[in-house]
Amino acid sequence: SQAASFRNYPIPGAAGPSPMIAAFWDDLKTTYGGKVYSWYDSDRYQYIIEWSNMRTYYNNDIESFQVILRDPRYYFTPTGDGEIVIQYLEFNNTSQTTSSATNHGNYATIGIEDHTSMVGLQYTFANQWAPTAMTLQDCTAIFITTKGSHVRLRGDVNNDHILDVFDVLGLIDYILENNPGSINPYLADVNDDGVVNVLDMISVVQKVMRY
């Protein structure tokens, strides 16, 4: 975003860009050698953005962290959404809340928000944490995924909540690459070995025959 405002706010909310991944939403500067890097790791199919040796405007503390976007074509999830890793090498949440606008307070905001700015997942804001959330510090990370968020039927590759011959046919098309975008690979990987192949097809056939 080209927004010039230094203020951070809770997630979700109308302030700030949408959609948004807020790895460390605060007023940061590149003084003293701070830089932002990006790199596509073609071996692991993930895109990395790194904020290296950034400084907080308020206390001049160092912040070094990364956002890693995993390609959902290779990291399967039940919903087909990509996974996000946010990891921190140096974490100093020191921009304290103050009534003075020059101090740029409210600590950092960390979380994600959708394109409508109405749906979001906030990990922390104003140094407040959910009771079950780990307090972030140096060498910690957050893993955002849809695995485990829904009870779904492995083998139901067309996601119609029925395990039948249409799932077998869809899986055959996928394995033969006749229609690679037609199924959810996470649901097709029945034996959970990270690969969709004929072994999964055999498992689906066995499941269909049981039903």
Steps between C-alpha positions, in 0.01 A plus 500: 500500500607859438317620812721747685336473842728367774211389722410136553157381609319180606419224251251481340424864433463764233841657567798378301514305173269207429572217453796507736761281664620699799829341603600798715269793425675791666691814403831358377795668329803383303751711692835333574491249213146367522376345176208303356577196284288259297594164350323204341636172634441277198625188681235532774231679297467796732531878474692679775485867602751605764524820702862502616638725776207738493469756781191605693434871470427536870787315675738433211490128583597239241235284331591216262223274372368312196172409335508172307217429254472131411372404156173308554574289193773329700390555862153348503226630730133398539379831358764547229628815672872567530674472834684793660801488729597816691830463682699738715876512546495817711171603658474820705140610549587830667291773335306578816149642502499873562267794452762681293470445125873552457576182692315275255375271775270199546786252461482277187202334333551142381244295308320460168196668343290424193423728205177628657676617820212329685663162570834461670714304742679719753794352691586813695424871515601758765706229670185301575507123439234231494518277812616202294743694279875474546660838564738565213870554556830441319511180291126430510252450215130489413362238261169586329320210329151365439603144591286384787248781461234276346410135522526383141485159338833383363440360152207734431709673236212699348394614849131413458491322840438163332760232434406334172615401150520866393786546746679203346458641149615845610808353665584301187476817289724683746766228507501476120515883486191515281339751735754601768294787644183299554557368853629599842845331534483505880185289497649276228812418703319226690811338650640842599846447348510838321456345153185427302548180301356156422530391865247767594275390216505142631406627846208700360376198302512290818308766694232525227460121494449499879226762475 
